[in-house]
Amino acid sequence: MCAFAYQDDELYCDGLKVKEIVAETGTPCYLYSQKTLIDNYAAFDEAFAAINHMICYAVKTNSNLAVLRTLARLGAGADIVSGGELYQALAAGFSPEKIVFAGVGKTEEEIAYALKNDILMFNVESMPELELISTVAKALKRIARISFRVNPDINPKTHHHISTGLAQNKFGISINHAEEAYQEASTNKFLEIVGMQVHIGSQITTVEPFVEAVEKVLKLAYSLQEMGLPVKYIDLGGGLGITYKDEKPPTPRDLAQAIIPLIKGSPYQFIFEPGRYIAGNAGILVTRVLYLKETPAKKFVIVDAGMNDLSRPVLYDAYHEIRPVEKVGNNEMIVDVVGPICESGDYFARKRSLPAVQQGDLLAIFNAGAYGFSMSSNYNARPRACEVMVIKDKYHIVRERETYEDLVKKEKLPKNES
Ligand code: LLP
């Protein structure tokens, strides 16, 4: 299903030569395959065809409007975590009745913005948040549809920075206190209980944590039903891992096979919030070799992308496959691939075997479609990369490379101050 493949020793994206695309756009450049986004969405959707479900793509994963628009047109909903993401989702054409809003720190302004747009539901993460939602709903003369994000205390066995369903994590309300929370919400006439959500982490590579989560939330849903507080939606969050190196994560079909027997026949509509699975392998980051540098200790390949463009290696010790855009022979060398930023954490690979590339060669950093551009910054005053999408047999610049002017656009020098 991967769009990025070699033909005659050259890397293509859906039939177009990567080298020719970046000859126009320059580097660093994020390159996305629309076909892969569509295929990944379809694979997820089809896997769960046997149950009543909705896919709310996690906007944070890759919020380029062209990516969002592609998914909105397929009928996807959106999982958002901020007013900014709501703006992006609406701008891309997602219908508000398919938007769910998570996050532990929703502001009054964000709540009002979401209420005015009549989103499907707030995934509420604390009782003070519930109170604020009800206050805002009352002021706006609206009824807020809510779901509690429950924290089931499950270890998803992933990097600790992206585990979210353990008791010590800041997310959700403890599943042990959920019944009281629902009871309290049920007495408030500005709130309508519609759902329950759980999201235990990201880059999960086995089905067991998902199964455990489903068992726990179903038990809670049934007990709420007995209490006369039925929910309509059970939102199982995102988290399905992908292969960066040698992981063998479950496919959506494997996941479906593990959990459908548990939920089939239940009266709920299930929501899934995949992000990485949809966008991860749909994007690469293309960068150019600036210098080869050899020190007494190491060989460095210095490239024109930096940790400001792709921060996953330094943040999570993440592995991203790196290969030359044009194959350059079979001589491999052991190198560190590093960027131009003034930090030793500015690397894409360490002690990696790579073909003997030369100054000026292009490298592709794979599986960069998820949490790549969306986590990029202007650190070291580096304009952010351009984003390009291949749609059918053409490529389109879907975000222009930032300019130096962009770097200072919002800044102001105080007047009459020395
Ligand atoms: N739903 C919620 C409420 C989330 O917080 C997330 C991701 C998702 C869905 C989508 O999860 P996915 O299917 O992509 O695993 N920056 C990190 C990943 C952080 C994930 C944050 N939440 C990384 O680059 O690995």
Coordinates of C-alpha atoms and ligand atoms in Angstrom, one line a residue:
M1 CA 0.0 0.0 0.0
C2 CA 3.1 2.2 0.2
A3 CA 3.1 5.0 -2.3
F4 CA 6.8 5.6 -2.0
A5 CA 8.6 3.0 -4.1
Y6 CA 11.8 2.6 -6.1
Q7 CA 11.8 2.0 -9.8
D8 CA 15.1 1.8 -11.6
D9 CA 16.9 3.0 -8.5
E10 CA 14.8 6.1 -8.2
L11 CA 12.2 7.0 -5.6
Y12 CA 8.7 7.7 -6.9
C13 CA 5.6 8.9 -5.2
D14 CA 2.5 7.5 -6.9
G15 CA 4.2 7.4 -10.3
L16 CA 6.0 10.8 -10.0
K17 CA 9.7 11.1 -9.6
V18 CA 10.5 12.6 -6.1
K19 CA 13.6 14.2 -7.6
E20 CA 11.6 16.1 -10.1
I21 CA 9.1 17.4 -7.6
V22 CA 11.7 18.7 -5.3
A23 CA 13.6 20.3 -8.2
E24 CA 10.8 22.7 -8.2
T25 CA 9.8 23.0 -4.6
G26 CA 13.3 22.8 -3.0
T27 CA 14.1 21.1 0.3
P28 CA 13.3 20.4 3.0
C29 CA 9.9 19.3 1.7
Y30 CA 7.1 17.2 3.1
L31 CA 5.6 15.1 0.3
Y32 CA 2.3 13.4 0.8
S33 CA 0.4 10.8 -1.2
Q34 CA -3.3 11.4 -1.3
K35 CA -3.8 7.9 -2.6
T36 CA -2.2 6.4 0.5
L37 CA -4.4 8.6 2.8
I38 CA -7.5 7.3 0.9
D39 CA -6.3 3.7 1.0
N40 CA -5.5 3.9 4.7
Y41 CA -8.8 5.4 5.6
A42 CA -10.6 2.8 3.5
A43 CA -8.7 0.0 5.2
F44 CA -9.7 1.2 8.6
D45 CA -13.3 1.9 7.6
E46 CA -13.8 -1.5 5.9
A47 CA -12.2 -3.4 8.8
F48 CA -15.1 -2.1 11.0
A49 CA -17.8 -2.4 8.4
A50 CA -19.6 -5.0 10.5
I51 CA -20.4 -2.5 13.3
N52 CA -22.0 0.9 13.5
H53 CA -19.0 3.1 13.5
M54 CA -17.5 6.5 12.6
I55 CA -13.9 7.5 12.0
C56 CA -12.9 10.8 13.5
Y57 CA -9.4 11.5 12.1
A58 CA -7.1 13.0 14.8
V59 CA -6.4 16.4 13.3
K60 CA -3.2 16.9 15.3
T61 CA -1.5 14.2 13.3
N62 CA -1.3 16.2 10.1
S63 CA -3.5 19.2 9.8
N64 CA -2.6 20.4 6.4
L65 CA -5.9 21.5 4.8
A66 CA -5.4 19.3 1.8
V67 CA -5.0 16.3 4.1
L68 CA -8.0 17.2 6.1
R69 CA -10.1 17.9 3.0
T70 CA -9.2 14.5 1.5
L71 CA -10.5 12.8 4.6
A72 CA -13.5 15.0 5.1
R73 CA -14.6 14.1 1.5
L74 CA -14.4 10.5 2.3
G75 CA -16.9 11.0 5.1
A76 CA -14.5 11.1 8.0
G77 CA -15.2 13.1 11.1
A78 CA -12.5 14.9 13.1
D79 CA -11.0 14.5 16.6
I80 CA -9.8 17.9 17.7
V81 CA -7.9 19.2 20.8
S82 CA -8.1 23.0 20.4
G83 CA -10.0 25.9 18.9
G84 CA -7.3 26.1 16.2
E85 CA -8.0 22.5 15.2
L86 CA -11.7 23.2 15.1
Y87 CA -11.0 26.1 12.8
Q88 CA -8.9 23.9 10.6
A89 CA -11.5 21.1 10.6
L90 CA -14.3 23.5 9.7
A91 CA -12.2 25.2 7.0
A92 CA -11.5 21.8 5.5
G93 CA -15.1 20.9 5.3
F94 CA -15.7 18.4 8.2
S95 CA -19.3 18.5 9.3
P96 CA -19.7 19.7 12.9
E97 CA -21.9 16.8 13.8
K98 CA -18.8 14.5 13.2
I99 CA -16.4 16.5 15.4
V100 CA -15.3 15.4 18.8
F101 CA -13.3 17.6 21.1
A102 CA -10.8 16.1 23.6
G103 CA -8.0 17.8 25.7
V104 CA -7.4 18.5 29.3
G105 CA -7.2 22.3 29.0
K106 CA -10.1 23.5 27.0
T107 CA -10.5 27.3 27.5
E108 CA -13.8 29.1 27.9
E109 CA -13.3 30.6 24.5
E110 CA -12.7 27.3 22.8
I111 CA -15.7 25.8 24.5
A112 CA -17.9 28.7 23.3
Y113 CA -16.5 28.3 19.8
A114 CA -17.3 24.6 19.7
L115 CA -20.8 25.1 21.2
K116 CA -21.6 27.8 18.6
N117 CA -20.6 25.4 15.9
D118 CA -22.7 22.6 17.4
I119 CA -20.0 19.9 17.4
L120 CA -21.0 16.3 18.2
M121 CA -19.5 16.1 21.7
F122 CA -17.0 17.3 24.2
N123 CA -14.8 14.5 25.5
V124 CA -14.6 15.9 29.0
E125 CA -11.5 15.3 31.0
S126 CA -12.2 16.7 34.5
M127 CA -15.1 17.9 36.7
P128 CA -14.0 21.6 36.7
E129 CA -14.0 21.4 32.9
L130 CA -17.6 19.9 33.0
E131 CA -18.6 22.8 35.2
L132 CA -17.1 25.4 32.7
I133 CA -18.8 23.7 29.8
S134 CA -22.2 23.9 31.5
T135 CA -21.6 27.6 32.5
V136 CA -20.8 28.4 28.9
A137 CA -23.7 26.4 27.5
K138 CA -26.1 28.2 29.9
A139 CA -24.7 31.6 28.8
L140 CA -25.1 30.7 25.2
K141 CA -28.6 29.1 25.8
R142 CA -27.4 25.8 24.4
I143 CA -27.1 22.3 25.6
A144 CA -23.7 20.8 25.4
R145 CA -23.4 17.2 24.3
I146 CA -20.8 15.5 26.5
S147 CA -18.9 12.3 26.9
F148 CA -16.4 11.6 29.6
R149 CA -12.9 10.6 28.6
V150 CA -12.2 7.8 31.1
N151 CA -8.8 6.8 32.3
P152 CA -8.8 3.0 32.5
D153 CA -5.3 2.6 34.0
I154 CA -4.0 0.4 31.2
N155 CA -0.4 0.2 30.1
P156 CA -0.3 0.5 26.3
K157 CA 3.4 -0.5 26.3
T158 CA 4.6 2.4 24.1
H159 CA 7.0 5.3 24.7
H160 CA 6.2 6.9 28.0
H161 CA 5.6 10.3 26.4
I162 CA 2.8 8.9 24.4
S163 CA 1.1 6.7 27.0
T164 CA -2.1 8.4 28.0
G165 CA -4.3 5.8 29.8
L166 CA -2.3 5.1 32.9
A167 CA -3.5 6.3 36.3
Q168 CA -0.6 8.7 36.6
N169 CA -1.3 10.4 33.3
K170 CA -3.1 13.7 33.2
F171 CA -5.8 12.4 30.9
G172 CA -9.5 11.6 31.5
I173 CA -11.3 10.9 34.8
S174 CA -10.5 7.7 36.6
I175 CA -12.8 4.9 35.4
N176 CA -13.4 4.2 39.1
H177 CA -15.1 7.5 39.6
A178 CA -16.8 7.6 36.3
E179 CA -20.3 6.6 37.5
E180 CA -20.4 9.5 40.0
A181 CA -19.2 11.9 37.2
Y182 CA -22.0 10.7 34.9
Q183 CA -24.5 11.0 37.7
E184 CA -23.5 14.5 38.4
A185 CA -23.6 15.5 34.7
S186 CA -27.1 14.0 34.4
T187 CA -28.5 16.5 36.9
N188 CA -27.4 19.4 34.8
K189 CA -29.9 20.7 32.3
F190 CA -27.3 22.4 30.1
L191 CA -25.6 19.1 29.5
E192 CA -26.6 16.1 27.6
I193 CA -24.8 12.8 28.2
V194 CA -24.1 11.2 24.8
G195 CA -20.9 9.2 25.1
M196 CA -17.9 7.8 26.6
Q197 CA -14.3 8.0 25.4
V198 CA -11.0 6.3 26.0
H199 CA -7.6 6.9 24.4
I200 CA -4.8 5.0 26.0
G201 CA -1.8 6.0 23.9
S202 CA -0.2 6.1 20.6
Q203 CA 2.0 3.8 18.4
I204 CA 0.5 0.7 20.2
T205 CA 1.8 -2.5 18.5
T206 CA -0.3 -5.2 20.1
V207 CA -4.1 -5.7 20.4
E208 CA -4.2 -6.6 24.1
P209 CA -4.3 -3.0 25.5
F210 CA -7.2 -2.2 23.1
V211 CA -9.0 -5.3 24.2
E212 CA -8.6 -4.5 27.8
A213 CA -9.8 -0.9 27.2
V214 CA -12.9 -2.1 25.3
E215 CA -13.7 -4.5 28.1
K216 CA -13.5 -1.8 30.7
V217 CA -15.5 0.8 28.9
L218 CA -18.2 -1.6 27.9
K219 CA -18.6 -2.7 31.5
L220 CA -19.0 0.9 32.5
A221 CA -21.4 1.6 29.6
Y222 CA -23.7 -1.3 30.6
S223 CA -23.6 -0.3 34.2
L224 CA -24.6 3.3 33.3
Q225 CA -27.4 1.8 31.2
E226 CA -28.7 0.1 34.4
M227 CA -28.4 3.4 36.2
G228 CA -30.7 4.9 33.6
L229 CA -27.9 6.9 32.0
P230 CA -27.4 5.3 28.7
V231 CA -24.7 6.5 26.3
K232 CA -25.0 6.5 22.5
Y233 CA -21.4 6.7 21.4
I234 CA -18.4 4.8 22.6
D235 CA -15.3 6.5 21.4
L236 CA -12.3 4.1 21.4
G237 CA -9.7 6.8 20.6
G238 CA -6.7 6.3 18.3
G239 CA -3.4 4.6 18.9
L240 CA -2.9 2.0 16.3
G241 CA 0.8 1.7 15.6
I242 CA 2.6 1.5 12.2
T243 CA 5.9 0.0 11.1
Y244 CA 8.8 2.4 11.4
K245 CA 11.5 -0.3 11.6
D246 CA 10.6 -3.8 12.4
E247 CA 7.5 -3.5 14.5
K248 CA 4.6 -5.8 13.5
P249 CA 1.6 -3.8 14.7
P250 CA -1.9 -5.2 14.2
T251 CA -3.7 -4.2 11.1
P252 CA -7.1 -2.5 11.4
R253 CA -8.5 -5.9 10.4
D254 CA -6.5 -7.6 13.3
L255 CA -7.8 -5.0 15.6
A256 CA -11.4 -5.5 14.4
Q257 CA -11.1 -9.2 14.7
A258 CA -10.0 -8.8 18.3
I259 CA -12.6 -6.3 19.4
I260 CA -15.7 -6.8 17.2
P261 CA -16.7 -10.0 19.0
L262 CA -16.8 -8.0 22.3
I263 CA -18.9 -5.2 20.9
K264 CA -21.1 -6.8 18.3
G265 CA -24.7 -6.6 19.2
S266 CA -24.2 -3.8 21.7
P267 CA -26.5 -0.8 21.2
Y268 CA -23.6 1.7 20.7
Q269 CA -22.2 3.6 17.8
F270 CA -18.4 3.2 18.0
I271 CA -16.0 6.1 17.2
F272 CA -12.4 5.6 16.3
E273 CA -9.8 8.4 16.2
P274 CA -6.9 7.1 14.2
G275 CA -4.2 9.5 13.3
R276 CA -0.8 7.9 12.7
Y277 CA -2.4 4.9 10.9
I278 CA -4.0 7.2 8.4
A279 CA -1.2 9.7 7.7
G280 CA 2.1 8.1 8.9
N281 CA 3.2 6.2 5.8
A282 CA 1.5 8.7 3.5
G283 CA 4.3 11.2 3.9
I284 CA 8.1 11.5 3.5
L285 CA 10.4 14.4 4.4
V286 CA 12.8 15.1 1.6
T287 CA 16.1 16.7 2.5
R288 CA 19.4 17.4 0.8
V289 CA 22.8 16.5 1.9
L290 CA 24.7 19.7 2.7
Y291 CA 28.0 18.3 3.9
L292 CA 29.8 15.1 4.8
K293 CA 31.8 15.6 7.8
E294 CA 34.2 13.2 9.4
T295 CA 35.5 13.7 12.9
P296 CA 37.9 11.4 14.8
A297 CA 34.8 9.9 16.4
K298 CA 32.2 9.7 13.7
K299 CA 31.0 10.3 10.2
F300 CA 28.2 12.8 9.9
V301 CA 25.8 13.4 7.0
I302 CA 24.6 17.0 7.5
V303 CA 21.3 17.7 5.8
D304 CA 19.2 20.7 5.3
A305 CA 16.2 19.5 7.4
G306 CA 16.4 19.9 11.2
M307 CA 14.7 18.9 14.4
N308 CA 12.5 21.9 13.9
D309 CA 11.1 20.0 10.8
L310 CA 10.9 16.6 12.3
S311 CA 11.3 16.3 16.1
R312 CA 10.3 12.7 16.6
P313 CA 13.8 11.2 16.8
V314 CA 14.9 13.5 19.6
L315 CA 11.6 13.5 21.4
Y316 CA 10.8 9.8 21.4
D317 CA 14.0 8.2 20.2
A318 CA 12.0 7.4 17.2
Y319 CA 13.4 5.4 14.2
H320 CA 12.7 6.7 10.7
E321 CA 14.0 4.9 7.7
I322 CA 16.2 7.0 5.6
R323 CA 17.2 6.2 2.0
P324 CA 18.7 8.2 -0.9
V325 CA 16.1 9.4 -3.4
E326 CA 18.4 8.0 -6.1
K327 CA 20.2 4.9 -5.2
V328 CA 23.9 5.4 -5.1
G329 CA 25.6 2.1 -5.2
N330 CA 26.0 -0.6 -2.6
N331 CA 28.7 0.8 -0.4
E332 CA 27.2 1.4 2.9
M333 CA 28.7 3.5 5.6
I334 CA 27.9 4.0 9.3
V335 CA 26.8 7.6 9.9
D336 CA 24.8 10.0 12.0
V337 CA 22.3 11.9 9.9
V338 CA 22.1 15.4 11.5
G339 CA 20.5 18.8 10.8
P340 CA 21.9 22.3 11.0
I341 CA 20.5 23.2 14.4
C342 CA 22.7 24.1 17.3
E343 CA 21.8 21.2 19.5
S344 CA 23.2 17.7 19.7
G345 CA 19.6 16.4 19.7
D346 CA 19.2 17.6 16.1
Y347 CA 19.5 14.2 14.5
F348 CA 17.4 11.9 12.3
A349 CA 19.5 8.8 12.7
R350 CA 22.5 7.7 14.8
K351 CA 25.0 5.0 13.9
R352 CA 22.9 4.2 10.8
S353 CA 24.1 2.2 7.8
L354 CA 23.5 4.3 4.7
P355 CA 24.7 4.1 1.1
A356 CA 27.7 6.3 0.5
V357 CA 25.9 9.5 -0.3
Q358 CA 27.5 12.6 -1.6
Q359 CA 27.1 16.3 -1.0
G360 CA 24.0 17.5 -2.9
D361 CA 22.3 14.1 -2.8
L362 CA 18.6 13.9 -1.8
L363 CA 17.5 11.7 1.1
A364 CA 14.0 10.6 1.9
I365 CA 13.0 10.3 5.6
F366 CA 10.1 7.8 5.6
N367 CA 6.9 7.6 7.6
A368 CA 7.0 11.3 8.3
G369 CA 3.3 12.0 7.4
A370 CA 2.2 11.7 11.0
Y371 CA 3.4 14.2 13.7
G372 CA 6.0 15.5 11.3
F373 CA 5.0 18.9 9.9
S374 CA 2.3 19.3 12.6
M375 CA 5.1 19.4 15.3
S376 CA 7.5 21.5 13.4
S377 CA 8.7 24.9 14.6
N378 CA 10.7 27.9 13.6
Y379 CA 13.6 27.1 16.0
N380 CA 16.9 28.7 14.9
A381 CA 14.8 31.0 12.8
R382 CA 14.2 28.4 10.2
P383 CA 11.3 29.0 7.9
R384 CA 9.1 25.9 8.0
A385 CA 9.3 23.4 5.1
C386 CA 6.8 23.4 2.2
E387 CA 4.2 20.6 1.9
V388 CA 3.4 19.0 -1.3
M389 CA 0.6 16.5 -2.2
V390 CA 0.5 14.1 -5.1
I391 CA -3.0 13.8 -6.3
K392 CA -3.5 11.3 -9.1
D393 CA -0.8 12.1 -11.5
K394 CA 0.0 15.6 -10.5
Y395 CA 1.7 17.2 -7.5
H396 CA 0.4 20.3 -5.7
I397 CA 2.1 22.6 -3.3
V398 CA -0.3 22.5 -0.4
R399 CA 1.7 24.8 1.9
E400 CA 4.3 27.1 0.7
R401 CA 7.7 27.2 2.3
E402 CA 7.8 30.0 4.8
T403 CA 9.9 33.0 4.1
Y404 CA 12.1 35.2 6.3
E405 CA 9.4 37.8 6.4
D406 CA 7.1 35.2 7.9
L407 CA 9.5 34.8 10.8
V408 CA 9.0 38.3 12.0
K409 CA 5.4 39.0 10.6
K410 CA 3.7 38.9 14.0
E411 CA 6.5 40.7 15.9
K412 CA 6.4 44.4 16.9
L413 CA 9.0 46.8 18.1
P414 CA 7.7 48.8 21.1
K415 CA 7.2 52.4 20.1
N416 CA 9.2 55.2 21.9
E417 CA 11.3 52.7 23.8
S418 CA 15.0 52.8 23.5
Ligands
LLP1 N1 -7.2 10.7 20.0 C1 -6.6 11.4 21.0 C2 -7.5 12.0 22.0 C3 -5.3 11.7 20.9 O1 -4.7 12.3 21.9 C4 -4.5 11.1 19.9 C5 -3.1 11.3 19.8 C6 -5.2 10.4 18.9 C7 -6.5 10.2 18.9 C8 -4.5 9.8 17.7 O2 -3.6 8.8 18.0 P1 -2.8 8.0 16.9 O3 -3.8 7.1 16.2 O4 -2.1 8.9 16.0 O5 -1.9 7.1 17.7 N2 3.6 13.2 18.8 C9 3.6 11.8 19.1 C10 2.2 11.2 19.1 C11 1.3 11.9 20.1 C12 -0.1 11.4 20.1 C13 -1.0 12.3 20.8 N3 -2.4 11.9 20.7 C14 4.5 11.0 18.1 O6 5.0 11.7 17.2 O7 4.6 9.8 18.2

